[in-house]
Amino acid sequence: AQSVTQPDIHITVSEGASLELRCNYSYGATPYLFWYVQSPGQGLQLLLKYFSGDTLVQGIKGFEAEFKRSQSSFNLRKPSVHWSDAAEYFCAVGVTTDSWGKLQFGAGTQVVVTP
Amino acid sequence: DSGVTQTPKHLITATGQRVTLRCSPRSGDLSVYWYQQSLDQGLQFLIQYYNGEERAKGNILERFSAQQFPDLHSELNLSSLELGDSALYFCASSLTGDSGNTIYFGEGSWLTVV
């Protein structure tokens, strides 16, 4: 069965600094990969997704993620963090061999942005 | 705004009771999903429907049931509620429900069981 690991439960970053959130997956083939963000009291908003092709994916709000097959990773990055980026971030995997598109989520990484 | 609408946003009820959570998918989406988010279990897939039919089942308790109606809205019914059922319940939708579809989430229904 596939699994998703987000090694960092909590990250604190200064406003204006760069941010990288790690995501590792375990799956026999290349899965579909997603990053979602959950702001306090809000639902899950899709930041970006990887299905195939270019391994560097651009998303909304200035985020990007890079798929690395050799490392089974899909890390999320942002060059310069804004205070509004404080939220919880979830990596998710969709199974490519499954006919139906349910997602498996990582445990999430809480991002705190300091002035 | 994802276009997925969930009601109610907040609900407080007592143990042993039954509640119904409602979801309207994005316009044009045929597939609906239910997820549960709790502190100890994280985000867990419960069940998926496509055009009124159940398509995939996850960690959904027998006390829980769901359905998707002809107008494509969905309801999640939670019965014999226990304290541990307190969680944020998300509805999500996608166009066809196929693997690879982008899944859009609502803002969730907060359920507190006291």
mmCIF file with all atom_site columns, C-alpha atoms in Angstrom, chain B residues 14 30 44 51-52 58 62 71 80 84 97-98 112 114:
data_model
loop_
_atom_site.group_PDB
_atom_site.id
_atom_site.type_symbol
_atom_site.label_atom_id
_atom_site.label_alt_id
_atom_site.label_comp_id
_atom_site.label_asym_id
_atom_site.label_entity_id
_atom_site.label_seq_id
_atom_site.pdbx_PDB_ins_code
_atom_site.Cartn_x
_atom_site.Cartn_y
_atom_site.Cartn_z
_atom_site.occupancy
_atom_site.B_iso_or_equiv
_atom_site.pdbx_formal_charge
_atom_site.auth_seq_id
_atom_site.auth_comp_id
_atom_site.auth_asym_id
_atom_site.auth_atom_id
_atom_site.pdbx_PDB_model_num
ATOM 1  C CA . ALA B 1 14  ? -24.575 14.687 22.257  1.00 0.00 ? 14  ALA B CA 1
ATOM 2  C CA . LEU B 1 30  ? -19.982 14.061 -10.901 1.00 0.00 ? 30  LEU B CA 1
ATOM 3  C CA . GLN B 1 44  ? -8.626  10.032 6.229   1.00 0.00 ? 44  GLN B CA 1
ATOM 4  C CA . ASN B 1 51  ? -23.044 9.828  -10.306 1.00 0.00 ? 51  ASN B CA 1
ATOM 5  C CA . GLY B 1 52  ? -25.054 8.354  -7.474  1.00 0.00 ? 52  GLY B CA 1
ATOM 6  C CA . GLY B 1 58  ? -12.020 3.828  2.950   1.00 0.00 ? 58  GLY B CA 1
ATOM 7  C CA . GLU B 1 62  ? -20.417 0.999  10.051  1.00 0.00 ? 62  GLU B CA 1
ATOM 8  C CA . ASP B 1 71  ? -29.029 16.110 -8.287  1.00 0.00 ? 71  ASP B CA 1
ATOM 9  C CA . SER B 1 80  ? -24.714 6.543  17.523  1.00 0.00 ? 80  SER B CA 1
ATOM 10 C CA . GLY B 1 84  ? -14.166 10.175 19.213  1.00 0.00 ? 84  GLY B CA 1
ATOM 11 C CA . GLY B 1 97  ? -13.739 10.724 -10.042 1.00 0.00 ? 97  GLY B CA 1
ATOM 12 C CA . ASP B 1 98  ? -11.012 9.052  -12.071 1.00 0.00 ? 98  ASP B CA 1
ATOM 13 C CA . THR B 1 112 ? -18.292 18.317 18.179  1.00 0.00 ? 112 THR B CA 1
ATOM 14 C CA . VAL B 1 114 ? -20.235 16.162 23.866  1.00 0.00 ? 114 VAL B CA 1
#
